[in-house]
XYZ file of C-alpha atoms in Angstrom:
692
model
C 0.115 0.060 -0.085
C 0.783 3.285 -1.243
C 1.353 5.873 1.999
C 0.194 9.194 1.769
C 1.933 11.935 0.068
C 0.071 14.254 2.435
C 0.497 12.810 5.638
C 3.658 11.704 8.588
C 3.943 9.453 9.754
C 2.893 9.468 13.866
C 3.841 7.491 16.343
C 3.214 6.849 19.546
C 5.990 7.893 24.706
C 8.436 5.390 26.869
C 11.327 5.817 28.039
C 14.831 4.650 26.530
C 15.415 2.526 28.862
C 12.332 0.025 26.954
C 14.203 0.968 23.536
C 15.493 -2.513 22.581
C 19.088 -2.801 21.681
C 18.136 -4.054 18.017
C 14.674 -4.575 15.764
C 14.577 -7.665 14.351
C 14.616 -6.641 10.303
C 16.186 -3.676 11.189
C 20.280 -2.767 9.979
C 22.151 -3.639 12.376
C 24.394 -0.267 13.839
C 27.776 -1.148 11.780
C 25.804 -1.715 8.194
C 27.395 0.861 5.778
C 23.030 1.770 4.659
C 22.827 2.239 8.299
C 25.223 4.740 8.367
C 24.455 6.458 5.591
C 23.383 9.912 4.642
C 22.398 11.691 2.267
C 21.990 15.413 0.919
C 22.360 16.590 5.305
C 24.088 20.211 4.120
C 21.208 22.553 4.131
C 20.759 24.593 -0.124
C 22.601 28.155 1.254
C 25.803 25.778 3.142
C 28.842 28.096 3.824
C 30.647 28.816 -0.033
C 33.777 27.862 2.281
C 33.458 24.383 2.764
C 34.969 21.429 1.555
C 33.954 18.968 -1.163
C 33.379 15.674 0.756
C 34.367 17.228 4.891
C 30.976 17.363 6.628
C 28.922 19.745 7.650
C 28.978 21.768 10.813
C 26.572 19.844 12.991
C 23.938 22.073 15.002
C 24.759 24.533 17.797
C 22.543 23.436 20.474
C 22.430 19.366 20.265
C 18.982 17.764 21.088
C 19.787 17.235 24.810
C 18.373 13.982 24.134
C 21.053 12.556 21.384
C 20.969 9.750 19.595
C 23.860 6.902 20.006
C 26.791 6.862 17.986
C 25.181 3.666 16.638
C 22.264 6.429 15.101
C 24.345 9.645 14.467
C 24.719 10.228 10.684
C 28.287 12.517 10.014
C 26.434 14.741 8.860
C 24.341 17.020 10.893
C 23.454 20.417 9.028
C 23.697 23.825 10.782
C 20.192 25.785 10.462
C 19.775 27.836 7.444
C 18.075 31.790 7.903
C 15.057 29.989 5.812
C 13.078 28.223 7.076
C 10.292 25.281 6.085
C 9.249 24.886 2.204
C 12.928 26.786 0.957
C 14.890 24.431 3.124
C 12.962 21.136 2.427
C 13.490 22.509 -1.300
C 16.899 22.156 -1.464
C 17.378 18.160 -0.607
C 14.907 16.629 -2.867
C 18.143 17.132 -5.506
C 20.844 14.692 -3.862
C 17.284 12.556 -2.631
C 17.645 9.342 -3.423
C 14.554 7.115 -4.627
C 15.200 4.764 -1.578
C 14.134 3.701 0.902
C 15.099 5.956 4.814
C 14.403 7.495 7.547
C 13.680 11.571 7.767
C 14.226 13.999 10.440
C 13.298 17.138 10.849
C 15.159 19.768 12.987
C 13.808 23.395 13.954
C 16.341 25.943 13.825
C 18.188 25.475 17.635
C 18.028 21.113 16.704
C 15.434 20.096 18.992
C 14.348 17.261 16.538
C 10.819 18.381 15.591
C 9.117 14.714 13.083
C 10.785 11.566 12.473
C 9.599 10.005 9.225
C 9.656 6.376 6.891
C 9.094 6.927 2.995
C 9.695 3.838 0.948
C 10.376 6.349 -1.606
C 12.386 8.957 0.719
C 12.766 11.862 -2.852
C 8.774 10.962 -3.287
C 8.211 11.701 0.089
C 10.143 14.498 1.396
C 8.734 16.173 -1.968
C 5.359 16.169 -0.350
C 6.987 18.354 2.108
C 8.190 20.691 -0.272
C 4.934 22.581 -1.179
C 3.908 25.788 0.258
C 0.375 25.016 0.556
C -2.092 22.421 0.402
C -1.203 21.078 3.806
C -3.526 20.183 7.031
C -2.818 22.656 9.831
C -0.636 20.104 12.089
C 1.744 19.689 9.454
C 1.641 22.671 7.756
C 2.780 24.945 11.520
C 6.020 20.599 11.258
C 6.471 22.188 8.088
C 7.178 25.987 9.048
C 9.550 25.089 11.773
C 11.697 23.056 10.034
C 14.677 24.544 9.533
C 17.137 21.203 8.625
C 16.527 17.530 8.107
C 18.981 14.665 8.365
C 18.109 11.328 6.571
C 18.698 7.314 7.236
C 18.349 4.584 4.607
C 17.769 1.299 4.857
C 17.473 -1.882 2.478
C 13.466 -2.405 3.232
C 10.464 -0.228 4.624
C 9.741 -2.425 6.911
C 12.763 -1.475 7.656
C 12.407 1.817 8.002
C 8.912 1.396 10.124
C 10.658 -0.020 12.838
C 14.136 2.267 12.603
C 11.524 4.618 12.461
C 9.729 3.738 15.470
C 13.158 3.195 17.509
C 14.444 6.186 16.933
C 10.683 8.332 18.036
C 11.145 6.763 21.510
C 13.881 7.911 22.247
C 14.266 11.566 20.462
C 9.986 12.182 22.046
C 9.241 13.572 18.384
C 6.748 17.500 19.154
C 4.762 16.311 16.098
C 4.736 11.958 16.731
C 2.663 10.305 18.413
C 4.033 9.092 21.724
C 3.348 6.073 23.848
C 3.697 6.608 27.488
C 3.914 4.312 30.529
C 4.699 1.993 27.954
C 5.967 -1.076 30.384
C 6.735 -4.483 30.210
C 4.669 -6.909 31.378
C 4.174 -10.201 33.702
C 4.800 -13.225 32.913
C 4.013 -17.572 34.244
C 7.465 -18.760 34.148
C 7.420 -22.961 34.717
C 11.188 -23.758 35.201
C 13.496 -26.206 33.477
C 14.237 -28.717 37.167
C 12.796 -31.978 37.326
C 10.299 -30.466 40.839
C 9.477 -27.213 38.165
C 9.334 -23.466 40.075
C 5.609 -21.981 38.805
C 6.535 -17.841 39.175
C 6.356 -15.005 38.119
C 8.720 -13.543 35.850
C 8.920 -10.304 34.073
C 11.930 -8.512 31.825
C 14.263 -10.384 29.421
C 14.215 -14.220 29.079
C 16.926 -15.670 29.952
C 15.995 -18.502 32.944
C 14.991 -21.651 31.263
C 11.241 -22.702 31.149
C 8.288 -22.726 29.493
C 6.912 -19.045 29.639
C 2.789 -17.981 29.564
C 1.710 -14.171 29.011
C 1.218 -11.199 28.451
C -0.465 -10.732 31.633
C -2.072 -7.221 31.661
C -0.912 -6.986 34.827
C 0.706 -8.801 37.983
C -2.776 -9.007 40.103
C -3.480 -10.874 37.326
C -0.975 -12.864 37.459
C -1.275 -13.427 41.833
C -4.170 -14.843 40.800
C -3.759 -17.632 38.896
C -0.496 -18.509 40.548
C -2.736 -19.112 43.647
C -5.370 -21.040 41.199
C -2.942 -23.285 39.374
C -1.681 -23.750 43.540
C -4.838 -24.613 44.606
C -5.647 -26.917 42.241
C -1.739 -28.310 40.665
C 0.069 -27.734 44.263
C 3.141 -26.681 42.375
C 6.026 -25.456 44.334
C 6.650 -21.647 44.015
C 9.788 -21.445 45.924
C 13.085 -20.389 45.148
C 15.701 -23.591 44.456
C 17.874 -22.160 47.337
C 15.329 -22.917 49.454
C 14.006 -25.926 47.917
C 17.152 -27.839 48.216
C 17.800 -26.878 51.650
C 13.825 -27.726 52.994
C 14.543 -30.908 56.181
C 10.331 -30.736 56.341
C 7.389 -29.308 54.826
C 5.891 -25.681 54.841
C 3.320 -23.810 55.238
C 1.525 -24.153 52.446
C 1.240 -27.879 52.162
C -0.106 -28.344 55.374
C -2.692 -25.512 53.735
C -2.982 -28.049 50.300
C -1.148 -25.212 48.036
C 1.737 -26.789 47.311
C 2.707 -31.025 47.635
C 5.472 -30.604 49.290
C 7.999 -32.849 46.748
C 10.680 -30.611 48.375
C 10.969 -33.956 51.225
C 9.809 -36.719 49.126
C 5.817 -36.670 50.320
C 5.448 -36.500 46.211
C 6.930 -38.346 43.325
C 9.177 -36.677 40.880
C 6.706 -38.342 37.643
C 3.479 -37.845 39.920
C 4.472 -34.146 40.119
C 5.329 -33.662 36.586
C 1.816 -34.877 35.624
C 0.485 -32.445 37.643
C 3.034 -29.303 35.267
C 2.199 -31.001 32.772
C -1.766 -30.922 33.453
C -0.929 -26.705 34.584
C 0.678 -26.429 31.084
C -1.913 -27.013 30.051
C -4.244 -25.254 31.823
C -2.213 -22.853 30.164
C -2.906 -23.626 26.974
C -5.896 -23.415 27.455
C -7.421 -27.315 27.651
C -8.519 -27.673 30.656
C -11.743 -29.207 29.693
C -9.648 -31.988 29.035
C -7.136 -32.231 32.410
C -10.927 -31.913 34.537
C -11.371 -35.059 32.806
C -8.683 -37.257 32.683
C -8.970 -35.897 36.890
C -12.263 -37.261 36.502
C -11.034 -40.839 35.348
C -7.591 -41.347 37.376
C -10.507 -40.342 40.962
C -12.444 -43.547 39.790
C -9.764 -45.793 38.852
C -8.517 -44.817 43.333
C -11.508 -45.199 44.053
C -12.509 -48.955 42.345
C -9.084 -49.766 43.389
C -10.278 -48.842 47.370
C -7.620 -45.886 47.389
C -9.901 -43.726 49.410
C -7.878 -40.773 50.614
C -6.165 -40.197 46.971
C -9.595 -39.956 45.036
C -10.105 -37.657 48.186
C -7.932 -35.349 47.043
C -8.216 -35.205 43.351
C -11.786 -34.792 43.887
C -10.492 -31.691 45.885
C -8.488 -31.069 42.644
C -11.821 -31.700 40.871
C -13.969 -29.537 42.876
C -11.066 -26.258 42.297
C -10.596 -26.802 38.545
C -14.683 -26.508 38.077
C -14.217 -23.329 40.344
C -11.996 -21.571 38.137
C -13.834 -22.423 35.741
C -16.174 -20.711 36.437
C -14.863 -17.213 37.592
C -12.584 -16.759 35.096
C -14.616 -13.908 33.328
C -15.584 -13.385 28.977
C -13.586 -15.487 27.759
C -13.879 -16.638 23.947
C -14.665 -19.667 22.555
C -13.512 -19.367 19.349
C -10.712 -16.879 19.875
C -7.806 -18.765 21.176
C -4.647 -16.357 21.208
C -5.725 -12.452 20.092
C -4.293 -8.159 21.162
C -7.814 -6.715 21.130
C -6.567 -2.937 20.461
C -9.239 -0.117 20.787
C -8.545 3.801 19.820
C -10.686 6.498 20.855
C -10.731 10.016 20.866
C -12.627 13.130 22.449
C -10.855 16.624 22.936
C -7.588 16.037 21.327
C -7.095 13.326 23.743
C -6.614 9.343 22.738
C -7.280 6.030 24.899
C -6.303 2.997 22.991
C -7.481 -0.873 25.037
C -4.860 -3.241 25.280
C -7.135 -6.473 25.232
C -4.710 -10.147 26.023
C -6.694 -13.347 24.679
C -4.215 -16.390 25.790
C -6.104 -20.038 25.432
C -9.770 -18.996 25.169
C -8.777 -16.889 28.328
C -8.598 -13.304 28.908
C -5.616 -12.390 30.723
C -6.250 -8.790 31.467
C -6.419 -5.143 29.811
C -3.675 -2.032 29.954
C -5.386 1.589 28.955
C -2.743 3.966 27.933
C -2.263 7.724 26.308
C -0.216 8.388 23.399
C 0.043 12.086 22.616
C -1.202 12.473 19.750
C 1.389 14.102 17.573
C -0.522 17.720 17.329
C -4.250 16.355 14.913
C -3.050 12.667 13.730
C -5.186 10.882 12.449
C -6.823 7.602 14.139
C -5.123 5.707 11.164
C -1.460 6.992 12.295
C -2.051 6.841 15.824
C -3.170 3.101 15.713
C -0.177 2.702 13.354
C 1.741 4.554 14.841
C 0.659 2.875 18.804
C 0.583 -0.872 17.600
C 4.462 -0.358 15.754
C 6.446 1.100 18.968
C 3.947 -1.416 21.546
C 5.133 -4.741 19.413
C 9.523 -2.749 19.326
C 9.448 -5.075 22.025
C 6.995 -7.927 22.893
C 6.206 -10.208 20.882
C 2.809 -9.841 18.764
C -0.107 -12.620 19.905
C -1.597 -14.783 16.372
C -4.258 -12.354 16.387
C -4.368 -8.890 16.868
C -7.561 -7.936 16.656
C -7.979 -3.489 15.802
C -11.516 -0.718 16.261
C -9.900 1.031 13.098
C -6.672 1.004 10.193
C -4.177 0.841 11.387
C -2.165 3.139 8.088
C 0.664 1.115 5.119
C -1.516 -2.356 6.944
C 0.459 -4.538 4.891
C 3.638 -3.021 6.073
C 2.656 -3.001 9.543
C 1.589 -6.836 8.722
C 5.141 -7.187 7.515
C 6.787 -5.826 10.340
C 4.937 -7.503 13.334
C 5.952 -10.953 11.385
C 9.612 -10.869 11.028
C 8.455 -9.303 15.809
C 7.022 -12.689 16.369
C 8.037 -15.084 13.583
C 5.663 -16.116 11.798
C 2.788 -15.232 10.501
C 0.081 -12.411 11.706
C -3.434 -11.254 11.409
C -4.711 -8.117 11.035
C -8.274 -7.491 10.937
C -10.372 -5.225 12.072
C -13.847 -7.945 12.467
C -16.794 -6.981 11.431
C -19.211 -9.338 12.653
C -19.043 -11.945 15.631
C -18.352 -12.761 18.806
C -14.682 -10.949 17.007
C -16.224 -7.796 16.919
C -17.958 -8.437 20.397
C -14.274 -8.444 21.543
C -13.681 -5.161 19.708
C -16.589 -3.130 21.021
C -15.289 -4.364 24.702
C -12.109 -2.818 24.282
C -13.959 0.343 23.402
C -16.335 1.086 25.088
C -13.542 0.356 28.108
C -11.572 3.032 26.281
C -14.488 5.596 25.425
C -14.992 4.989 29.311
C -10.973 4.684 30.060
C -11.246 8.137 28.783
C -13.892 10.081 30.115
C -12.345 9.135 33.498
C -9.013 10.500 32.468
C -10.410 14.258 31.442
C -12.176 14.462 34.789
C -9.574 14.077 36.170
C -7.737 16.250 34.274
C -9.788 19.070 34.743
C -10.359 18.693 38.086
C -6.576 18.653 38.029
C -6.469 21.800 35.956
C -8.350 23.773 39.380
C -6.130 22.235 41.694
C -2.874 24.533 39.763
C -5.119 26.545 39.069
C -6.113 27.352 42.872
C -1.693 26.160 43.992
C -1.145 28.498 41.919
C -3.119 31.672 43.727
C -2.039 30.409 46.164
C 1.959 30.732 46.514
C 1.244 33.800 44.408
C 2.885 31.920 41.685
C 2.371 34.008 37.520
C 0.709 30.803 36.132
C -0.323 27.027 37.417
C 3.091 24.566 36.974
C 3.072 21.911 34.914
C 5.598 20.497 36.225
C 5.890 20.422 39.617
C 8.900 18.979 41.234
C 10.019 17.666 45.447
C 12.093 16.496 47.246
C 12.477 14.214 50.532
C 15.599 12.770 52.005
C 15.173 9.477 54.108
C 17.812 7.336 56.223
C 19.080 5.924 60.241
C 21.432 7.877 61.467
C 23.246 8.572 57.208
C 23.051 5.154 56.821
C 22.448 4.336 53.545
C 21.438 7.980 53.208
C 19.029 8.800 49.928
C 17.118 11.723 47.450
C 13.814 10.772 45.774
C 13.092 13.527 43.890
C 8.722 12.856 42.117
C 7.452 14.880 39.831
C 3.324 16.074 39.375
C 2.083 17.990 36.432
C -1.602 18.358 35.230
C -2.293 14.089 34.552
C -0.981 13.429 38.091
C 1.933 12.001 39.779
C 4.876 11.045 36.448
C 6.085 8.244 38.046
C 8.404 7.552 34.513
C 10.064 10.920 35.356
C 10.866 10.231 39.176
C 14.732 10.073 40.023
C 16.654 8.023 43.183
C 20.024 9.213 44.138
C 22.344 8.048 46.280
C 23.966 10.184 48.886
C 27.658 10.244 48.250
C 29.202 10.846 52.309
C 32.019 12.461 50.968
C 32.922 15.101 53.675
C 29.246 14.359 54.592
C 28.421 14.758 58.621
C 26.461 11.507 58.705
C 22.178 12.979 59.644
C 23.235 16.843 57.616
C 20.497 16.753 55.932
C 20.813 20.246 54.656
C 24.400 19.481 53.568
C 22.482 15.955 51.837
C 19.128 18.391 50.561
C 22.639 20.530 48.997
C 24.027 17.458 47.029
C 21.139 16.640 45.357
C 19.783 19.791 44.405
C 23.498 20.124 42.952
C 23.320 17.273 41.185
C 19.908 17.689 39.703
C 20.123 21.112 38.326
C 24.202 21.112 37.273
C 23.070 18.730 34.466
C 19.896 20.455 33.285
C 21.400 23.561 33.102
C 24.036 21.858 31.159
C 21.908 19.866 29.483
C 19.218 22.954 28.345
C 20.555 25.583 29.787
C 18.137 28.413 27.383
C 15.378 26.394 29.089
C 13.215 25.475 25.651
C 12.382 21.648 27.625
C 9.726 20.771 29.449
C 12.149 19.560 32.194
C 12.341 22.591 34.216
C 10.276 22.394 37.305
C 8.013 25.935 37.543
C 7.449 24.955 40.998
C 9.614 23.130 43.545
C 8.767 21.576 46.907
C 10.739 20.438 49.741
C 10.076 18.505 52.646
C 11.403 20.662 55.344
C 11.257 24.330 56.735
C 13.009 26.707 56.648
C 16.665 25.140 56.905
C 15.290 23.319 53.866
C 14.563 26.205 52.152
C 16.624 28.245 52.614
C 19.790 25.332 52.064
C 18.075 24.652 48.716
C 17.294 28.695 47.262
C 21.036 28.737 48.379
C 21.898 25.588 45.744
C 19.994 26.432 43.037
C 21.237 30.721 42.967
C 25.030 29.183 43.318
C 23.689 26.960 39.781
C 21.789 30.336 38.682
C 18.249 28.287 38.927
C 17.558 30.982 42.013
C 14.789 32.069 40.068
C 12.597 29.159 40.694
C 9.769 29.392 43.381
C 11.102 26.874 45.926
C 8.968 26.077 49.143
C 8.840 24.332 51.954
C 6.557 22.258 53.821
C 6.941 22.266 57.243
C 4.952 20.074 59.709
C 3.904 22.607 61.666
C 1.871 21.646 65.252
C 2.842 18.798 66.623
C 3.533 17.343 63.263
C -0.504 16.971 62.235
C -1.448 16.762 59.393
C -3.562 19.475 58.298
C -0.818 21.990 60.398
C 1.512 22.665 57.737
C 3.674 25.893 57.733
C 5.045 27.150 54.201
C 8.308 28.983 53.262
C 9.377 30.285 51.044
C 12.850 32.451 50.923
C 12.263 35.586 51.524
C 8.913 35.598 52.986
C 7.137 35.285 55.833
C 5.759 31.437 56.830
C 2.463 31.001 55.871
C -0.959 28.233 56.913
C -3.832 27.823 54.331
C -7.092 26.697 55.733
C -7.187 23.901 57.113
C -10.125 22.723 54.786
C -8.400 23.546 51.922
C -8.165 21.437 48.861
C -4.642 22.953 47.804
C -3.843 21.823 51.737
C -4.459 18.585 50.871
C -3.068 18.932 47.432
C -0.313 19.815 48.420
C -0.618 16.577 51.375
C -0.296 13.847 48.457
C 2.387 15.783 47.008
C 4.576 15.945 50.637
C 3.028 12.109 51.289
C 4.143 10.586 47.647
C 8.073 12.089 47.993
C 7.947 10.576 51.518
C 6.731 7.240 50.316
C 8.614 7.298 47.374
C 11.948 7.850 49.415
C 11.124 5.980 52.263
C 10.147 2.699 50.683
C 13.899 3.563 48.132
C 15.834 3.952 51.707
C 14.145 0.239 52.427
C 16.011 -1.819 49.255
C 19.207 0.118 49.964
C 19.976 -1.361 53.261
C 17.856 -4.292 52.019
C 20.421 -4.317 49.367
C 23.728 -2.947 52.154
C 22.919 -6.026 54.187
C 23.287 -8.775 51.604
C 26.630 -7.662 50.433
C 28.617 -9.610 50.929
C 32.713 -7.488 51.829
C 34.509 -9.715 48.798
C 32.493 -7.952 46.337
C 34.360 -5.449 46.965
C 37.824 -6.925 46.312
C 39.212 -6.536 42.973
C 39.165 -9.418 41.195
C 37.300 -11.827 43.444
C 34.467 -12.814 40.355
C 32.302 -16.064 40.731
C 34.222 -18.273 40.853
C 37.288 -17.200 42.366
C 34.503 -16.340 45.390
C 32.725 -19.693 45.218
C 36.214 -21.424 46.295
C 37.375 -17.931 48.903
C 33.581 -18.868 50.967
C 33.892 -23.003 49.742
C 37.943 -23.266 51.419
C 37.152 -21.673 54.496
C 33.120 -21.984 55.404
C 31.848 -17.906 55.855
C 32.328 -14.301 54.938
C 33.883 -13.521 57.558
C 35.991 -15.838 57.760
C 37.564 -15.201 54.713
C 38.300 -11.448 56.568
C 40.047 -13.594 59.123
C 42.896 -15.475 57.043
C 46.189 -14.910 57.031
C 48.326 -14.387 53.863
C 50.519 -18.162 54.563
C 46.233 -19.834 54.593
C 44.425 -16.893 51.848
C 47.782 -18.530 49.312
C 46.234 -21.839 49.805
C 43.171 -21.588 48.141
C 42.876 -23.095 44.822
C 42.321 -20.975 42.438
C 44.282 -17.672 43.798
C 47.037 -16.435 43.025
C 49.449 -15.123 44.855
C 49.100 -11.295 44.127
C 45.325 -12.107 45.031
C 46.005 -13.254 47.935
C 48.287 -9.842 49.013
C 45.552 -7.810 47.747
C 42.390 -9.440 50.065
C 44.328 -9.572 52.974
C 45.471 -6.078 52.020
C 41.828 -4.950 51.574
C 40.993 -6.394 55.188
C 43.912 -5.775 56.738
C 45.261 -2.081 55.283
C 47.064 -1.178 58.906
C 48.832 -3.854 57.941
């Protein structure tokens, strides 16, 4: 299908961490085709530019610049001219082949990333002086330079386009937000297989089932499997060291293979039954259990028959509470889009083994007016950039370039993928259900957004801000007498808490006095705003806060204000939230540089809002501190010694019995350990005996 010539390709916002290093079908980083650039000099490049020499880079590279693998050799310096005139200057040098193009503004920031089957034809559609939609017209008018990458096929261009969009987050592209990895159920490769929840890369050996829309869906399914099949969920280290059954065996949730209460053969049969259940063959499992119960009863094995009866009853209850389970759809992803008031919601439902495994709502940024077809194409391309699609993908709207998208999904899955918009029957009912949920989710979001906007307006009035803040940063510290100290930053705005922008700071002791909260706050703000000043000195991006809240009183605010002033950010509004009298909620006192402390009315919605912000920062700081403290408690002193890796650590522990014994060992004893050289023995001894 030939792409429209007067529309750009928009796509859905994820954090750069979620972008896979490689995408099936994408040109390897070292391939010359991925490095090739076309017409990177502007049409009015300076006359002294030598032929073949790379043009100058834009004066201000984007803060979220591409990694080295994607850097072109000739990024053009912004020309005085903009818009269609600049674009026309590139046409004569563009090839008639697939590729990816980027539009940049006068500051070198990426406005838009698009892909093309024919770069010259695609870019020429922007060179017209008129005839564009309002969105495309604004984008063309702001374009000061362009950058290009060529690929072998259009499918490769599509995958590379989505990769760049997810990293650069251009203003005029559709951006998918909150794209987290989905949990799965893992049945491990082990004589007595463990069944557990798994999230992330599939490095562990075993069989994976999913995806599930939420961890709660996995937990619910695991509980059902425990009731019916009594498989172990404990880690291998616990399993291998048990001497008596655990509590799960007592409440009939585990068959206790750790102490031999079930044979390996019988346990393997239970594992296979669980696998068949997860694969949608629960009726077959139930019939076989009924036959086994009849055999046990005929053989007068009444205890075994009773156990099988209980498993059948549990399985029946599970089947009765599974919700909406389609009969004709074994495996499918259902994707429905609803637009309203300039915003969009995409609901994704997951059906596996004829079972509904949950759903998740997404609210992509719609690229300043993209069509439903463009949003659907962009969403699917980015959503499946690091996920395996189902064999069947049902959508509420036909995506643009459906054939091309189908080819890309086939490359991602490694097999055929059917992409369709159902018109009738059970498949249409599933899409309608997802569409109804998308409509309701967007209505709730719009209502919450309106309430949030009113709160921000009231907050600006209460704090004397010139306008409602679009980004609020709240800071807090957490430690125990100075140990394992961390700083935490949360972010809130018109859409509520933006958890993908939260940051934690491990406090570097240095010359700090343990427990000095003022010094800790200074260090956190220095690290945060020094980087911000370095990356965006002109404050042209949305990375700068409109309001800074500190969990503390006048001393904390004074330290924060001095730090920001020293970094050149002294104009930022800074307020401290102190607990007030008796440290009771509702009696908070607010401090700001140059102002007398003040309080808000006890029942003020603004006060409740600030309390929520403060409590969220406190929750995030304490949780991060506990995680760091737990990690420190589990740390092995041998991990700090250079040259001691996992193998040598195991050798030392096997020889001496414990890490504490290693710290007490003499030099001669250390040299006697197999695999430890004399030089390493001296290093280990010196680490624990610096005075020697």
